[in-house]
Coordinates of C-alpha atoms in Angstrom, one line a residue:
X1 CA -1.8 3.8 -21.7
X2 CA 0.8 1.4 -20.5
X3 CA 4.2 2.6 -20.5
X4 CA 6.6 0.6 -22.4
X5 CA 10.9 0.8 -22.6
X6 CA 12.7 -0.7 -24.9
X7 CA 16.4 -1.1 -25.1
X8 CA 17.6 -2.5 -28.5
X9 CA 20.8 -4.8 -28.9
X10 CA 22.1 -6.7 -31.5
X11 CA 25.0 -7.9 -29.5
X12 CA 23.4 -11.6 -29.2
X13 CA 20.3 -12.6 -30.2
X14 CA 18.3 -12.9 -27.4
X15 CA 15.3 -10.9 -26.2
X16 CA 14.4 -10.5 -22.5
X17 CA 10.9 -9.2 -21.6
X18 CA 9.4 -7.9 -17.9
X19 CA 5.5 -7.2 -17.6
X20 CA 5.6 -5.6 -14.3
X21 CA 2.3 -4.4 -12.3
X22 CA 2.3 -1.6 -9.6
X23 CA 0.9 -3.9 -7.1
X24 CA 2.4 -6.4 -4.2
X25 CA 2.5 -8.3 -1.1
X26 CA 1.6 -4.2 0.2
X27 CA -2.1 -5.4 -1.3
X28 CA -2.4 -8.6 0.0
X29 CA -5.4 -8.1 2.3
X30 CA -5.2 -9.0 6.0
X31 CA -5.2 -12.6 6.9
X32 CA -4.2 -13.2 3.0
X33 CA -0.7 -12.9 3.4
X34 CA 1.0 -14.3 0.6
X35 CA -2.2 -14.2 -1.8
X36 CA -0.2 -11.9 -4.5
X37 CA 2.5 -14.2 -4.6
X38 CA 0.9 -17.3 -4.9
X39 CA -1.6 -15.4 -7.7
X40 CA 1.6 -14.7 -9.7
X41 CA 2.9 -18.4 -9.9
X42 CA -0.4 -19.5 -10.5
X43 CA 0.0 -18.0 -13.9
X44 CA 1.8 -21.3 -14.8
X45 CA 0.1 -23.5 -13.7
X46 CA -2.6 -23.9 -16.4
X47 CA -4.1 -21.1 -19.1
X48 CA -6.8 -21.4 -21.7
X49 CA -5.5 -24.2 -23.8
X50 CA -2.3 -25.3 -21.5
X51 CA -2.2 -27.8 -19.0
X52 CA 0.5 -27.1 -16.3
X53 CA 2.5 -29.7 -17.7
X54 CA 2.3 -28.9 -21.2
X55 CA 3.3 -25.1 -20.2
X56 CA 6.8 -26.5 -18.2
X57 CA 7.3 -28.8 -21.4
X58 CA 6.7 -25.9 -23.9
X59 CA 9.3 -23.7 -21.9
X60 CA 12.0 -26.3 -21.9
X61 CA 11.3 -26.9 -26.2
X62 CA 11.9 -23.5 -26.6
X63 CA 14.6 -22.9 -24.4
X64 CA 13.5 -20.2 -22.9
X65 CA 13.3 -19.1 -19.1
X66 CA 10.0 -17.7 -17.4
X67 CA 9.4 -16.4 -13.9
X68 CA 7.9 -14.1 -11.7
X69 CA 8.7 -12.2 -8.4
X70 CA 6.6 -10.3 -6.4
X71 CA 8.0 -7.5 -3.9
X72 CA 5.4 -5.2 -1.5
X73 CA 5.2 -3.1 -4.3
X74 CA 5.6 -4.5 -7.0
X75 CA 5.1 -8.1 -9.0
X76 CA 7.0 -8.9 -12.4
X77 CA 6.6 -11.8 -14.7
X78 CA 9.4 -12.1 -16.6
X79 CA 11.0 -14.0 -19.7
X80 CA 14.1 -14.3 -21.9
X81 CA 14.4 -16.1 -24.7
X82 CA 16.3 -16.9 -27.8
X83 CA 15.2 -14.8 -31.0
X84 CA 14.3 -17.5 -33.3
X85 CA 11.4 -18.8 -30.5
X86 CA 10.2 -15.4 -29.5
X87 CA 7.0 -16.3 -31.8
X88 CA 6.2 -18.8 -30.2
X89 CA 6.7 -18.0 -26.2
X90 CA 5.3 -14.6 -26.7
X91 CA 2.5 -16.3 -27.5
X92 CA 2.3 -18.7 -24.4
X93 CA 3.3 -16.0 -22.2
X94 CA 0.6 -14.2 -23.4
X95 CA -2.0 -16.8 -22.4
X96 CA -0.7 -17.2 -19.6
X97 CA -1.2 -13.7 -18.4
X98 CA -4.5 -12.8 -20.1
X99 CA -6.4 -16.6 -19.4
X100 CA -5.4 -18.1 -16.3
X101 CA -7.1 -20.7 -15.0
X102 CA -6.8 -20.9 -11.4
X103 CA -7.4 -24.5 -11.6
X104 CA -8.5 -25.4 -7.9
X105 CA -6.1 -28.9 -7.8
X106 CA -3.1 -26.5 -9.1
X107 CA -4.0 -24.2 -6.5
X108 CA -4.1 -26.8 -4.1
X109 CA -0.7 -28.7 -5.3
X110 CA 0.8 -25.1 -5.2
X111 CA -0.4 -24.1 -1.5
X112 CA 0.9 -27.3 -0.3
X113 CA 4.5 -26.3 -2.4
X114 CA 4.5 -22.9 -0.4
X115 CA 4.3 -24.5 3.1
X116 CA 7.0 -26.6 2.2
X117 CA 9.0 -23.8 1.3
X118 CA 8.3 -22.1 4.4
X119 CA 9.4 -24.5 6.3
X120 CA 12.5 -25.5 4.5
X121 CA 13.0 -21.2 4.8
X122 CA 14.0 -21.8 8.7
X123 CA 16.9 -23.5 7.7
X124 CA 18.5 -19.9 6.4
X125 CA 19.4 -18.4 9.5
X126 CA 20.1 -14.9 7.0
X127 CA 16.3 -15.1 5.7
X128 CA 15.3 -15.6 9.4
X129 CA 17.2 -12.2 10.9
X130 CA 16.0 -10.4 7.4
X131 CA 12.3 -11.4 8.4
X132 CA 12.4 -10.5 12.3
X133 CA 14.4 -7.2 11.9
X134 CA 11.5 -5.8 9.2
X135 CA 8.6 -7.0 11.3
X136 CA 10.1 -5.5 14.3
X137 CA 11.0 -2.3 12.9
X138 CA 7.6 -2.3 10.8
X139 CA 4.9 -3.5 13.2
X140 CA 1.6 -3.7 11.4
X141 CA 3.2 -2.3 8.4
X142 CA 3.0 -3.6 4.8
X143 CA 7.3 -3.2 4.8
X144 CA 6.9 -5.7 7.6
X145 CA 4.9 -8.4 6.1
X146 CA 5.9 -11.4 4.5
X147 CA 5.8 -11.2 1.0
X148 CA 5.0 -15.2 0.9
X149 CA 3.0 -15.3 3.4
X150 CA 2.7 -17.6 6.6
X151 CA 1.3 -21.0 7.1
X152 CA -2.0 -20.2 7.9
X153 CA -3.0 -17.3 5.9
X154 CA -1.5 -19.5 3.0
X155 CA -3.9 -22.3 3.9
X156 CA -6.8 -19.5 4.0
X157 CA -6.5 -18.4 0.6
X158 CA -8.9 -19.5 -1.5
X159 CA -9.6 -19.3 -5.3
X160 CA -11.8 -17.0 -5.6
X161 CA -9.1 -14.9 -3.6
X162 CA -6.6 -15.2 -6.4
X163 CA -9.4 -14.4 -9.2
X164 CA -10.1 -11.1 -7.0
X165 CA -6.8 -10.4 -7.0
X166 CA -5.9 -11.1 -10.5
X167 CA -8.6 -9.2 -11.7
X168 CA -7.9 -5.9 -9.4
X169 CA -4.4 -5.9 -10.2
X170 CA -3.4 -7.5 -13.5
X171 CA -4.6 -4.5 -16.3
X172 CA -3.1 -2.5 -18.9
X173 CA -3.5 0.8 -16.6
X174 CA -1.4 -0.9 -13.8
X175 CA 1.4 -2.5 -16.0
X176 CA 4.9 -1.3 -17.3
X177 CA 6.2 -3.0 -20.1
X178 CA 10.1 -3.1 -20.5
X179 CA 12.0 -4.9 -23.5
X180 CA 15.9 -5.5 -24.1
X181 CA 17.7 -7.3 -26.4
X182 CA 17.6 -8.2 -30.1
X183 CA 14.8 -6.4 -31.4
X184 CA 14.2 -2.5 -32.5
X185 CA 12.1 -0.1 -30.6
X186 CA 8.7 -0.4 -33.2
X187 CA 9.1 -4.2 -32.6
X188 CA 9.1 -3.8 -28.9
X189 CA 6.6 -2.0 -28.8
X190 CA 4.1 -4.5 -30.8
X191 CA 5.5 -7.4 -28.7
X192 CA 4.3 -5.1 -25.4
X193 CA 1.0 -4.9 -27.5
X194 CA 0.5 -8.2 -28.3
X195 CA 1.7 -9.8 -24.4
X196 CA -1.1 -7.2 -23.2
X197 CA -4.2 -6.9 -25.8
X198 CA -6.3 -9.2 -23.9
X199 CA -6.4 -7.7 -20.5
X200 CA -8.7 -5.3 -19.3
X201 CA -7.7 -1.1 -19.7
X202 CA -8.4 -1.1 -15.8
X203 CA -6.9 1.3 -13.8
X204 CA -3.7 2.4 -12.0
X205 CA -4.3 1.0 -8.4
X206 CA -3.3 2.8 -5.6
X207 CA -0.1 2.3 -3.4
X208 CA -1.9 1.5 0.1
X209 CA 1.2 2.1 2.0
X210 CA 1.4 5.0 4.5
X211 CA 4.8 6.4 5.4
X212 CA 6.4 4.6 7.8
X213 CA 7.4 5.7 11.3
X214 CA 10.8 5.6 13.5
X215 CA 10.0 3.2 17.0
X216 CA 11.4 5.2 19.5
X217 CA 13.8 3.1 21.7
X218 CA 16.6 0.6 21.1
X219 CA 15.0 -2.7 20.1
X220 CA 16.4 -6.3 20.7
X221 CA 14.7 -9.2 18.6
X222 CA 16.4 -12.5 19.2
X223 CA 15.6 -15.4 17.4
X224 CA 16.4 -18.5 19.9
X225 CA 17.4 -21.5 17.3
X226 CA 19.4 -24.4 19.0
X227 CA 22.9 -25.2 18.5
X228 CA 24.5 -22.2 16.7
X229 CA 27.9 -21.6 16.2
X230 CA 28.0 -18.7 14.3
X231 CA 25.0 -15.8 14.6
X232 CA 23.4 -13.5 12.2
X233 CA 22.8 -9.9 13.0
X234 CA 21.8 -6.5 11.0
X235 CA 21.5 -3.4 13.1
X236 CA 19.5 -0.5 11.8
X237 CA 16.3 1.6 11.3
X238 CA 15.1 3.9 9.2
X239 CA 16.8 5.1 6.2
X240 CA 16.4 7.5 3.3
X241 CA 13.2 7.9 0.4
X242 CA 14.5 8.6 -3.4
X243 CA 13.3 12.1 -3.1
X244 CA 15.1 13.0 0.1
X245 CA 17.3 16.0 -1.0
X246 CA 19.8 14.6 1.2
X247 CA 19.8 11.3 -0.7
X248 CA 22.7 10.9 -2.6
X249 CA 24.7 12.9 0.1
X250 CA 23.1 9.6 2.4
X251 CA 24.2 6.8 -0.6
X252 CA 27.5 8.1 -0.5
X253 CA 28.5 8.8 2.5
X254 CA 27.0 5.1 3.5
X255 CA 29.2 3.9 0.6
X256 CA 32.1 5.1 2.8
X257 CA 31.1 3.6 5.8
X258 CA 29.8 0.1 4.9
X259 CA 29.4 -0.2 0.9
X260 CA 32.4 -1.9 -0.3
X261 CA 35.2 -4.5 0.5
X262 CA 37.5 -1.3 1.8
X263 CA 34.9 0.3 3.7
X264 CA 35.2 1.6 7.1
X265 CA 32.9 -1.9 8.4
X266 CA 34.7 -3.9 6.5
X267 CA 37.9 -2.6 8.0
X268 CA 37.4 -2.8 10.8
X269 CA 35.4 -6.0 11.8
X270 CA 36.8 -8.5 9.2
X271 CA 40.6 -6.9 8.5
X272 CA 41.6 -6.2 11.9
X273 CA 39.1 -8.7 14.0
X274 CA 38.3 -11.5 11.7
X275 CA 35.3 -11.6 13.5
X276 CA 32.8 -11.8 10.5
X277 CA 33.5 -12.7 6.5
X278 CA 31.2 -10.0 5.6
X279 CA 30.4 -6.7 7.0
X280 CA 28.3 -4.4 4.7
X281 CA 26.0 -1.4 5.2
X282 CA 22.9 -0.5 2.7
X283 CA 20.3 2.1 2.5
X284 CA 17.6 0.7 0.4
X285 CA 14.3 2.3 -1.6
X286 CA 11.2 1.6 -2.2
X287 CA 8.0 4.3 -2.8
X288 CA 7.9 5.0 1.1
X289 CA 11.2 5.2 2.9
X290 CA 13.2 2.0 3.6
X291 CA 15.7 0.8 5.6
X292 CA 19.5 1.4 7.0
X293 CA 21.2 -1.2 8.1
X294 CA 24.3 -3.0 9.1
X295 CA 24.8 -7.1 8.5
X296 CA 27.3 -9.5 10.0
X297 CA 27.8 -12.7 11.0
X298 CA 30.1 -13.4 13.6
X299 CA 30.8 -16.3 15.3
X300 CA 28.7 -16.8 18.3
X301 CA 31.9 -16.3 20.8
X302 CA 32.3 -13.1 18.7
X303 CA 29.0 -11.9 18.6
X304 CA 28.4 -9.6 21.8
X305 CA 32.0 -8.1 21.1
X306 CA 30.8 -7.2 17.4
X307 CA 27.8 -5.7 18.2
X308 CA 29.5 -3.1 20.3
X309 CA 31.7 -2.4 17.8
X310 CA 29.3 -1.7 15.2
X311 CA 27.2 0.3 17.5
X312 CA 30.6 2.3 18.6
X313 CA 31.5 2.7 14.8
X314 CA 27.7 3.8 14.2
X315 CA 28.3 6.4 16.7
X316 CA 31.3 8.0 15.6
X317 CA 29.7 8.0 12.3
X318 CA 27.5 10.2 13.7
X319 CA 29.9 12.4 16.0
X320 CA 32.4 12.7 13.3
X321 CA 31.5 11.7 10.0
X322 CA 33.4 10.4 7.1
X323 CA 36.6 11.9 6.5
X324 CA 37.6 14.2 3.1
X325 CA 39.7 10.9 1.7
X326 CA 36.6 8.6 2.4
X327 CA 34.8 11.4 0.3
X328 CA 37.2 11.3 -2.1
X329 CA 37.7 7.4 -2.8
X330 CA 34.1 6.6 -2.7
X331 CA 33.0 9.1 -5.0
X332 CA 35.7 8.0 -7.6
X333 CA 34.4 4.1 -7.1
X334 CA 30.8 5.0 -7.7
X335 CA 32.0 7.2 -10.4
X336 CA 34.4 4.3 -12.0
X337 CA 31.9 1.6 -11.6
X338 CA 29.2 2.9 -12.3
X339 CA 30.0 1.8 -16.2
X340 CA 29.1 -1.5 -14.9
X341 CA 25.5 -0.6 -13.9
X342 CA 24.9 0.2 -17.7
X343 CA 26.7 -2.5 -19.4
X344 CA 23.9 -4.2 -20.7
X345 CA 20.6 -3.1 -22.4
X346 CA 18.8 -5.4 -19.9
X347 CA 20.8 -3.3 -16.8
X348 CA 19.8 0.0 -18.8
X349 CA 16.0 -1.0 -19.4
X350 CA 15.8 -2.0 -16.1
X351 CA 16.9 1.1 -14.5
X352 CA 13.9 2.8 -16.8
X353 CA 11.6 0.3 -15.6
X354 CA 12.5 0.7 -11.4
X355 CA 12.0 4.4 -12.0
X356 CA 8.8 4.6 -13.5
X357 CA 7.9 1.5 -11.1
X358 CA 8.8 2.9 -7.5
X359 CA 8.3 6.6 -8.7
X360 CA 11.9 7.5 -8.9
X361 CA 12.8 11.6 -9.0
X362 CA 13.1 12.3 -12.6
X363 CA 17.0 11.6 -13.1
X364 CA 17.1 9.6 -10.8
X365 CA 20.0 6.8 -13.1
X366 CA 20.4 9.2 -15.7
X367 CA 21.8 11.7 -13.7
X368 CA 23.1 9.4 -11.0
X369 CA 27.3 10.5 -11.5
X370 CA 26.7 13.8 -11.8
X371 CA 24.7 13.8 -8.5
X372 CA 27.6 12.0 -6.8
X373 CA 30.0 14.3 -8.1
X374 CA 28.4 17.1 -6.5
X375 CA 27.6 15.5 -2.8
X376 CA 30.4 17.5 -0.9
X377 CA 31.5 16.4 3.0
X378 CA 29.7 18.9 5.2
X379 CA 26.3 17.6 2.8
X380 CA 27.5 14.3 3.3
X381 CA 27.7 14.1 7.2
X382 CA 24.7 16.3 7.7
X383 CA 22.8 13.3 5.7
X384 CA 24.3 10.9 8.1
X385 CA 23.3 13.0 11.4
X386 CA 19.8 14.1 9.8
X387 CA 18.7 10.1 8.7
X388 CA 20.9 7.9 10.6
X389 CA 19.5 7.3 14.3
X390 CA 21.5 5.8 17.3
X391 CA 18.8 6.2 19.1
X392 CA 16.0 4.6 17.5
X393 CA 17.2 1.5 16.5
X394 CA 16.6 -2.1 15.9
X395 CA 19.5 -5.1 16.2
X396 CA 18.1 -8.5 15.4
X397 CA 20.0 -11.8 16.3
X398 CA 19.6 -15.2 15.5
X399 CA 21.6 -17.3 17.5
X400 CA 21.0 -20.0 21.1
X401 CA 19.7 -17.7 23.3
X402 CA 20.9 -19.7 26.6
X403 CA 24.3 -19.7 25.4
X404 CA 24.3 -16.1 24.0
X405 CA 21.0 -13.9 25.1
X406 CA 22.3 -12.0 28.1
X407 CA 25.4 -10.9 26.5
X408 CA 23.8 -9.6 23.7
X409 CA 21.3 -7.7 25.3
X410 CA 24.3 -6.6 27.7
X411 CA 26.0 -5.2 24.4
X412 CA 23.0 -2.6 23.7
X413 CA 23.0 0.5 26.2
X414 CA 20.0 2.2 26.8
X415 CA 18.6 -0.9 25.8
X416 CA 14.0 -0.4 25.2
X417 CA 12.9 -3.5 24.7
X418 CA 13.8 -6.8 24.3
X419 CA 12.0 -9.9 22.6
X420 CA 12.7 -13.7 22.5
X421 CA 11.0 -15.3 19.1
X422 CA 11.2 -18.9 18.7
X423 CA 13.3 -19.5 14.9
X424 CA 10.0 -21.7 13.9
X425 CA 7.5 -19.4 15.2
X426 CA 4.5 -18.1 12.4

């Protein structure tokens, strides 16, 4: 039976709707890179009955919006529309998820679309250090993949490669249904009903993805792109899983150190150095443990200077902790803004829909203040000591490496290994 969540609200009248499949880039298979992603925007691109065009033309009468996104471990097709035309788009969206085409021209016309966007993708130095720092801290790992895939494994995809994976993945056993806006929970759940009857039951399909492991050793990855003046860099490693029972302990404590415009990070590279605009810290989740890490972007004269900062700061984090008024202020934030995280029946569907989708400790939202209420300092620091590694790290750079490489590696004690990665290299 396929879950569904529905979040009424008459506020306007408007209906937003996410069909969401357990299934990712984690299940593209190897030398497919990229094969989930481009199977999800072929939904668009002609159904039983719908040319491409007519389905972009359709959208646009309606006035309605329609996407998709497709994380390792997860792919959503998404749509919002205004009441009065939900009728009609359900019906289209419908289509389009239960009789694809796969139309071998579209296919074509999109492949083509991808590599374009791949290469225009160079041009964000941020994407660039994002894509290097994963891949070096999870080396033949799904987490380390790229979601959309690289030129050639793009250009190996096939169609029969998206029909396999469309009809592996896309079924009633593997989707989660969640529904906000102006509409009442038996009305939700027909509209759920309806958007799914024509897919196979199928079944649940397995998350492939092993835990991941720490890489022993402090790790340089430099990505050498000409002319910089300004760098990009995240430090970091592994981080916590949803389930830790240090977690919260972990999300606050990081809250103190690098979570908001007052943080400690903050402080002290952008207030008192002006050596970056931003400087933020995050522990992310997904159904295997993520990532820590640290982001900057300091100026390219600034950038050895700033990472030994941040590594110093890392390691009095570590030595010393957070202090009780840190505790204190960042517990009252989360606490205080946390209003803002439930403001909306789409936010509060949506935080139904993430914990059934990534597997999410019972309570994980619903009981989210009074677990940061209870995180006290000596559970806080032991977090940080306990999942926080100086050790084991990985600091990725994109900057000139003639101009900026030796200081940077010069920067990193105990420094493991270092790589060189040209900023247009596959």
């Amino acid at each position: 039976m396929t879950p569904v969540f529905v979040e009424p609200s008459p506020a306007l009248p408007v209906v937003s709707v996410v069909v969401a499949f357990r299934s990712g880039s984690a299940h593209d298979p190897h030398g497919r890179e990229g094969l989930g992603r481009i199977t999800a925007r072929m939904l668009r691109r002609g159904a039983e009955g719908w040319s491409s065009e007519a389905i972009e033309q359709t959208i646009d009468l309606l006035g309605g919006e329609l996407g998709v996104d497709v994380s390792p471990s997860a792919t959503t097709v998404h749509f919002e529309v205004i009441k009065r035309s939900l009728e009609p788009f359900m019906d289209l969206v419908a289509t389009l998820l239960t009789r694809p085409l796969f139309d071998e021209h579209e296919l074509a016309r999109l492949k083509r679309e991808v590599e374009a966007e791949i290469v225009e993708s160079r041009d964000s130095d941020a994407m660039l250090c994002s894509r290097a720092f994963r891949r070096t801290l999870f080396p033949q790992h799904p987490y380390g993949r790229r979601v959309g895939g690289t030129i050639p494994t793009v250009r190996g995809i096939a169609r029969d490669d998206v029909a396999a994976f469309y009809a592996a993945h896309y079924t009633r056993k593997n989707a989660i249904v969640a529904i906000s806006g102006d509409v009442e929970v038996e009305e939700g759940h027909a509209i759920a009903e309806r958007l799914l009857a024509k897919l196979p039951d199928g079944a649940m399909v397995p998350d492939p993805v092993p835990p991941p492991s720490a890489r022993p050793g402090r790790r340089l990855v430099f990505v050498d792109k000409p002319d910089r003046t300004q760098t990009q860099m995240i430090i970091g490693g592994l981080g916590t899983h949803a389930s830790d029972p240090d977690h919260w302990p972990l999300v606050v404590a990081n809250t103190a150190f690098g979570g908001t415009f007052t943080s400690r990070l903050m402080n002290e590279v952008r207030s008192k150095r002006g050596w970056s605009y931003g400087a933020y810290s995050r522990v992310g989740f997904d159904r295997q443990r993520d990532t820590f890490t640290m982001w900057t972007a300091p100026a390219a004269t600034d950038a050895a200077a700033c990472l030994d900062l941040q590594l110093g700061l890392l390691h009095a984090l570590r030595e010393e902790g957070i202090t009780a008024d840190e505790l204190a202020f960042v517990k009252k934030y989360l606490v205080r803004s946390h209003a803002f995280e439930v403001d909306t029946a789409r936010k509060r569907v949506h935080q139904k829909l993430e914990a059934a989708l990534f597997d999410l400790p019972e309570g994980y939202h619903e009981k989210q203040i009074e677990r940061i209420e209870a995180v006290t300092l000596e559970q806080a620091n032991a977090a940080i000591r306990t999942r926080l590694s100086e050790d084991d790290l990985v600091v990725s750079v994109v900057g000139t490496h003639e101009a900026l490489g030796e200081a940077i590696a010069k920067a990193i004690p105990r420094l493991a290994d270092a790589q060189v990665v040209p900023f247009d290299a596959e």
